[in-house]
mmCIF file of C-alpha atoms in Angstrom:
data_model
loop_
_atom_site.group_PDB
_atom_site.id
_atom_site.type_symbol
_atom_site.label_atom_id
_atom_site.label_comp_id
_atom_site.label_asym_id
_atom_site.label_seq_id
_atom_site.Cartn_x
_atom_site.Cartn_y
_atom_site.Cartn_z
ATOM 1 C CA UNK A 17 130.229 125.494 -0.398
ATOM 2 C CA UNK A 18 126.636 124.477 0.935
ATOM 3 C CA UNK A 19 128.014 120.562 -0.049
ATOM 4 C CA UNK A 20 130.711 121.339 2.487
ATOM 5 C CA UNK A 21 128.852 122.679 5.353
ATOM 6 C CA UNK A 22 126.142 120.177 4.709
ATOM 7 C CA UNK A 23 128.902 117.333 5.323
ATOM 8 C CA UNK A 24 130.345 119.229 8.236
ATOM 9 C CA UNK A 25 126.608 119.493 10.007
ATOM 10 C CA UNK A 26 126.307 115.689 9.693
ATOM 11 C CA UNK A 27 129.951 115.146 10.957
ATOM 12 C CA UNK A 28 128.556 117.326 13.970
ATOM 13 C CA UNK A 29 125.725 115.841 14.633
ATOM 14 C CA UNK A 30 127.173 112.271 14.377
ATOM 15 C CA UNK A 31 129.375 113.280 17.150
ATOM 16 C CA UNK A 32 127.075 114.474 19.193
ATOM 17 C CA UNK A 33 125.406 111.604 18.919
ATOM 18 C CA UNK A 34 127.948 109.025 19.632
ATOM 19 C CA UNK A 35 129.067 111.133 22.731
ATOM 20 C CA UNK A 36 125.861 110.970 23.809
ATOM 21 C CA UNK A 37 125.805 107.101 23.680
ATOM 22 C CA UNK A 38 128.982 107.072 25.134
ATOM 23 C CA UNK A 39 127.846 109.023 27.844
ATOM 24 C CA UNK A 40 124.640 106.866 28.561
ATOM 25 C CA UNK A 41 126.734 104.050 28.510
ATOM 26 C CA UNK A 42 128.892 105.526 31.149
ATOM 27 C CA UNK A 43 126.024 106.607 33.038
ATOM 28 C CA UNK A 44 124.434 103.102 32.998
ATOM 29 C CA UNK A 45 127.378 101.188 33.991
ATOM 30 C CA UNK A 46 128.140 103.556 36.903
ATOM 31 C CA UNK A 47 124.201 103.261 37.935
ATOM 32 C CA UNK A 48 124.575 99.611 37.778
ATOM 33 C CA UNK A 49 127.841 99.344 39.955
ATOM 34 C CA UNK A 50 126.383 102.156 42.373
ATOM 35 C CA UNK A 51 123.263 99.769 42.645
ATOM 36 C CA UNK A 52 125.230 96.835 43.040
ATOM 37 C CA UNK A 53 127.613 98.623 45.702
ATOM 38 C CA UNK A 54 124.298 99.770 47.474
ATOM 39 C CA UNK A 55 123.451 96.067 48.553
ATOM 40 C CA UNK A 56 122.634 96.146 52.263
ATOM 41 C CA UNK A 57 121.296 93.642 55.419
ATOM 42 C CA UNK A 58 119.706 95.250 57.736
ATOM 43 C CA UNK A 59 120.007 92.950 61.256
ATOM 44 C CA UNK A 60 119.047 93.092 64.913
ATOM 45 C CA UNK A 61 121.139 91.912 68.119
ATOM 46 C CA UNK A 62 119.579 91.683 71.254
ATOM 47 C CA UNK A 63 121.522 91.545 74.743
ATOM 48 C CA UNK A 64 119.529 90.560 77.458
ATOM 49 C CA UNK A 65 120.737 89.859 81.205
ATOM 50 C CA UNK A 66 119.366 89.696 84.586
ATOM 51 C CA UNK A 67 120.793 91.655 87.663
ATOM 52 C CA UNK A 68 119.478 91.971 91.140
ATOM 53 C CA UNK A 69 117.469 94.900 91.999
ATOM 54 C CA UNK A 70 119.880 97.368 94.132
ATOM 55 C CA UNK A 71 117.518 99.367 95.510
ATOM 56 C CA UNK A 72 113.851 98.733 97.274
ATOM 57 C CA UNK A 73 111.419 101.138 98.327
ATOM 58 C CA UNK A 74 108.981 99.457 100.822
ATOM 59 C CA UNK A 75 105.798 101.369 101.895
ATOM 60 C CA UNK A 76 104.393 100.169 105.099
ATOM 61 C CA UNK A 77 100.768 101.712 105.533
ATOM 62 C CA UNK A 78 98.547 101.519 108.207
ATOM 63 C CA UNK A 79 95.201 102.793 109.404
ATOM 64 C CA UNK A 80 93.328 104.151 112.526
ATOM 65 C CA UNK A 81 90.234 105.608 113.364
ATOM 66 C CA UNK A 82 88.605 107.440 116.171
ATOM 67 C CA UNK A 83 85.580 110.013 117.029
ATOM 68 C CA UNK A 84 88.223 112.469 118.484
ATOM 69 C CA UNK A 85 90.603 114.223 116.077
ATOM 70 C CA UNK A 86 93.074 114.551 118.883
ATOM 71 C CA UNK A 87 92.758 111.077 119.701
ATOM 72 C CA UNK A 88 93.346 110.234 116.281
ATOM 73 C CA UNK A 89 96.705 111.787 115.581
ATOM 74 C CA UNK A 90 97.980 110.421 118.945
ATOM 75 C CA UNK A 91 97.214 106.903 117.717
ATOM 76 C CA UNK A 92 98.928 108.025 114.404
ATOM 77 C CA UNK A 93 102.055 109.062 115.875
ATOM 78 C CA UNK A 94 102.194 105.817 118.440
ATOM 79 C CA UNK A 95 101.571 103.662 114.966
ATOM 80 C CA UNK A 96 104.549 105.183 113.332
ATOM 81 C CA UNK A 97 106.989 105.019 116.073
ATOM 82 C CA UNK A 98 105.868 101.325 116.886
ATOM 83 C CA UNK A 99 107.089 100.547 112.830
ATOM 84 C CA UNK A 100 110.058 102.642 113.383
ATOM 85 C CA UNK A 101 111.367 101.048 116.725
ATOM 86 C CA UNK A 102 110.403 97.467 114.473
ATOM 87 C CA UNK A 103 112.491 98.603 111.711
ATOM 88 C CA UNK A 104 115.516 99.855 113.756
ATOM 89 C CA UNK A 105 115.578 96.330 115.962
ATOM 90 C CA UNK A 106 115.669 94.670 112.676
ATOM 91 C CA UNK A 107 119.126 96.225 111.555
ATOM 92 C CA UNK A 108 117.659 99.206 109.671
ATOM 93 C CA UNK A 109 119.140 102.898 110.491
ATOM 94 C CA UNK A 110 117.514 106.049 110.766
ATOM 95 C CA UNK A 111 118.299 107.253 107.298
ATOM 96 C CA UNK A 112 116.635 104.438 105.402
ATOM 97 C CA UNK A 113 113.112 105.217 107.057
ATOM 98 C CA UNK A 114 111.006 108.285 106.446
ATOM 99 C CA UNK A 115 107.249 109.358 107.552
ATOM 100 C CA UNK A 116 104.721 111.216 105.182
ATOM 101 C CA UNK A 117 101.847 113.006 106.089
ATOM 102 C CA UNK A 118 98.818 110.755 107.055
ATOM 103 C CA UNK A 119 95.537 111.019 104.918
ATOM 104 C CA UNK A 120 92.798 111.712 107.066
ATOM 105 C CA UNK A 121 89.138 111.612 105.989
ATOM 106 C CA UNK A 122 86.275 113.300 108.165
ATOM 107 C CA UNK A 123 83.399 111.117 107.036
ATOM 108 C CA UNK A 124 80.692 113.408 108.905
ATOM 109 C CA UNK A 125 81.445 115.797 105.736
ATOM 110 C CA UNK A 126 80.351 112.926 103.159
ATOM 111 C CA UNK A 127 76.781 111.398 102.793
ATOM 112 C CA UNK A 128 76.142 108.127 104.886
ATOM 113 C CA UNK A 129 76.552 104.742 102.805
ATOM 114 C CA UNK A 130 73.333 103.663 102.512
ATOM 115 C CA UNK A 131 71.965 106.352 105.746
ATOM 116 C CA UNK A 132 73.821 104.700 108.134
ATOM 117 C CA UNK A 133 76.436 106.626 109.983
ATOM 118 C CA UNK A 134 79.593 105.425 110.420
ATOM 119 C CA UNK A 135 81.048 104.035 113.839
ATOM 120 C CA UNK A 136 84.045 106.320 113.542
ATOM 121 C CA UNK A 137 83.809 109.944 112.100
ATOM 122 C CA UNK A 138 87.509 109.949 111.464
ATOM 123 C CA UNK A 139 89.919 107.622 109.593
ATOM 124 C CA UNK A 140 93.345 108.045 108.550
ATOM 125 C CA UNK A 141 96.149 106.157 106.516
ATOM 126 C CA UNK A 142 99.718 106.641 107.293
ATOM 127 C CA UNK A 143 103.066 105.354 105.783
ATOM 128 C CA UNK A 144 106.350 104.562 106.803
ATOM 129 C CA UNK A 145 108.383 104.169 103.746
ATOM 130 C CA UNK A 146 112.111 102.332 103.964
ATOM 131 C CA UNK A 147 114.309 103.308 100.991
ATOM 132 C CA UNK A 148 117.438 101.193 101.009
ATOM 133 C CA UNK A 149 120.002 99.769 99.072
ATOM 134 C CA UNK A 150 120.305 96.507 101.249
ATOM 135 C CA UNK A 151 117.299 94.515 99.616
ATOM 136 C CA UNK A 152 118.317 90.993 100.631
ATOM 137 C CA UNK A 153 117.849 92.534 104.467
ATOM 138 C CA UNK A 154 114.865 94.738 103.943
ATOM 139 C CA UNK A 155 113.621 91.289 102.274
ATOM 140 C CA UNK A 156 114.285 89.709 105.096
ATOM 141 C CA UNK A 157 112.334 92.016 107.451
ATOM 142 C CA UNK A 158 109.500 91.657 105.351
ATOM 143 C CA UNK A 159 108.806 87.983 106.227
ATOM 144 C CA UNK A 160 108.541 89.521 110.011
ATOM 145 C CA UNK A 161 105.888 92.082 109.464
ATOM 146 C CA UNK A 162 103.311 89.978 111.417
ATOM 147 C CA UNK A 163 104.809 91.067 114.749
ATOM 148 C CA UNK A 164 103.496 94.495 114.210
ATOM 149 C CA UNK A 165 100.094 93.226 114.115
ATOM 150 C CA UNK A 166 100.551 91.665 117.171
ATOM 151 C CA UNK A 167 100.952 95.162 118.659
ATOM 152 C CA UNK A 168 97.732 96.033 117.855
ATOM 153 C CA UNK A 169 98.567 97.793 114.012
ATOM 154 C CA UNK A 170 96.218 97.708 111.612
ATOM 155 C CA UNK A 171 98.296 96.943 108.188
ATOM 156 C CA UNK A 172 96.772 97.788 105.047
ATOM 157 C CA UNK A 173 99.505 96.191 102.322
ATOM 158 C CA UNK A 174 96.639 94.887 99.739
ATOM 159 C CA UNK A 175 96.959 98.405 97.502
ATOM 160 C CA UNK A 176 98.920 98.706 94.884
ATOM 161 C CA UNK A 177 100.517 102.066 96.347
ATOM 162 C CA UNK A 178 101.986 99.791 99.470
ATOM 163 C CA UNK A 179 103.638 97.327 97.221
ATOM 164 C CA UNK A 180 107.448 97.115 97.369
ATOM 165 C CA UNK A 181 109.236 98.795 94.710
ATOM 166 C CA UNK A 182 112.802 97.491 93.276
ATOM 167 C CA UNK A 183 115.135 99.421 91.381
ATOM 168 C CA UNK A 184 117.811 98.568 89.511
ATOM 169 C CA UNK A 185 120.215 102.012 89.117
ATOM 170 C CA UNK A 186 123.534 100.638 87.611
ATOM 171 C CA UNK A 187 122.649 100.630 84.067
ATOM 172 C CA UNK A 188 125.745 102.874 83.212
ATOM 173 C CA UNK A 189 128.091 99.899 84.798
ATOM 174 C CA UNK A 190 126.393 97.644 82.311
ATOM 175 C CA UNK A 191 125.515 99.420 79.448
ATOM 176 C CA UNK A 192 129.304 99.259 77.290
ATOM 177 C CA UNK A 193 129.123 95.644 77.905
ATOM 178 C CA UNK A 194 125.730 94.801 76.874
ATOM 179 C CA UNK A 195 125.837 97.046 73.748
ATOM 180 C CA UNK A 196 129.220 95.153 72.735
ATOM 181 C CA UNK A 197 127.319 91.647 72.862
ATOM 182 C CA UNK A 198 124.263 93.188 70.910
ATOM 183 C CA UNK A 199 126.347 94.662 68.215
ATOM 184 C CA UNK A 200 128.572 91.214 68.309
ATOM 185 C CA UNK A 201 125.032 89.743 67.775
ATOM 186 C CA UNK A 202 123.541 91.604 64.896
ATOM 187 C CA UNK A 203 127.113 90.940 62.884
ATOM 188 C CA UNK A 204 126.728 87.147 63.150
ATOM 189 C CA UNK A 205 123.350 87.165 62.111
ATOM 190 C CA UNK A 206 124.804 89.301 59.060
ATOM 191 C CA UNK A 207 127.311 86.451 58.171
ATOM 192 C CA UNK A 208 125.050 84.245 58.490
ATOM 193 C CA UNK A 209 122.891 85.629 55.871
ATOM 194 C CA UNK A 210 125.655 86.977 53.622
ATOM 195 C CA UNK A 211 126.965 83.188 53.641
ATOM 196 C CA UNK A 212 123.498 81.860 52.694
ATOM 197 C CA UNK A 213 123.702 84.461 50.110
ATOM 198 C CA UNK A 214 126.921 83.831 48.415
ATOM 199 C CA UNK A 215 128.058 87.245 49.663
ATOM 200 C CA UNK A 216 130.720 89.005 51.500
ATOM 201 C CA UNK A 217 129.853 91.287 54.539
ATOM 202 C CA UNK A 218 131.028 94.773 54.112
ATOM 203 C CA UNK A 219 130.963 97.579 56.259
ATOM 204 C CA UNK A 220 128.485 98.868 58.384
ATOM 205 C CA UNK A 221 126.364 101.542 56.720
ATOM 206 C CA UNK A 222 124.599 102.526 59.854
ATOM 207 C CA UNK A 223 123.636 101.758 63.001
ATOM 208 C CA UNK A 224 121.372 102.668 65.875
ATOM 209 C CA UNK A 225 120.969 101.628 69.354
ATOM 210 C CA UNK A 226 117.701 100.782 70.922
ATOM 211 C CA UNK A 227 116.510 102.207 74.207
ATOM 212 C CA UNK A 228 117.259 99.925 77.280
ATOM 213 C CA UNK A 229 114.522 98.493 79.436
ATOM 214 C CA UNK A 230 114.400 97.366 82.613
ATOM 215 C CA UNK A 231 111.556 95.341 84.240
ATOM 216 C CA UNK A 232 111.121 92.891 86.971
ATOM 217 C CA UNK A 233 111.864 88.941 85.891
ATOM 218 C CA UNK A 234 108.579 88.073 87.017
ATOM 219 C CA UNK A 235 105.731 88.568 89.214
ATOM 220 C CA UNK A 236 106.945 86.315 91.551
ATOM 221 C CA UNK A 237 110.396 87.835 91.700
ATOM 222 C CA UNK A 238 109.982 91.436 91.238
ATOM 223 C CA UNK A 239 113.701 91.697 93.121
ATOM 224 C CA UNK A 240 115.281 90.239 89.982
ATOM 225 C CA UNK A 241 115.436 92.560 87.347
ATOM 226 C CA UNK A 242 115.464 91.836 83.391
ATOM 227 C CA UNK A 243 117.822 94.247 81.330
ATOM 228 C CA UNK A 244 117.273 94.100 77.401
ATOM 229 C CA UNK A 245 118.629 96.351 74.786
ATOM 230 C CA UNK A 246 118.201 95.944 71.042
ATOM 231 C CA UNK A 247 121.266 97.497 68.270
ATOM 232 C CA UNK A 248 119.993 97.655 64.670
ATOM 233 C CA UNK A 249 122.743 97.375 62.421
ATOM 234 C CA UNK A 250 122.878 98.099 58.673
ATOM 235 C CA UNK A 251 125.800 96.315 56.502
ATOM 236 C CA UNK A 252 126.953 96.599 53.007
ATOM 237 C CA UNK A 253 126.705 93.281 50.904
ATOM 238 C CA UNK A 254 129.709 92.519 48.101
ATOM 239 C CA UNK A 255 130.123 89.774 45.902
#
């Protein structure tokens, strides 16, 4: 009886060992197949295009000075009106022209520079801003700005705040085509990689679209905008 039990135990042990070995082989084979299936390639595709800006913001700054505050405000009003009339005469509309509050400095409330009293107690800077979708027309007016100087207006156009700003607001219109182009270029790169590695390109595992960036083409052509986006795509590879 004892011998029979021992034999049964031996057979059971051998069966368990055989089952574990078979299971281990199956798991190893599955792991190898899974690993092969997980072979991927990660690629990027770029779409970059150039478009003309479709909005211009043009601040026109001028300065006035006086020892009398009432006269100072009068000079501000006169300068603002001359600039407005000049812009209207150049074909711009009243809706495209706006005026900000003047920035006035009372130099008597400040320490004298090097102990020297300033010639004028009050100085002011005023900004007249053009906001227009007619970029080319406004750029043409910019070339005639010297006419204001001949009318006695002291323009202060050297600061960063007085530089024209150009915008491209049609991004939603061009997005679909650019994303399609970036994705297509990413696939071309992936197909070349698969060919070189003697593999086949499979389905997309994951994809992500980078943020669109809009910037002037160069310093000399700020009205020409460079729009770019990069798509990142990961593909499965198969033998």
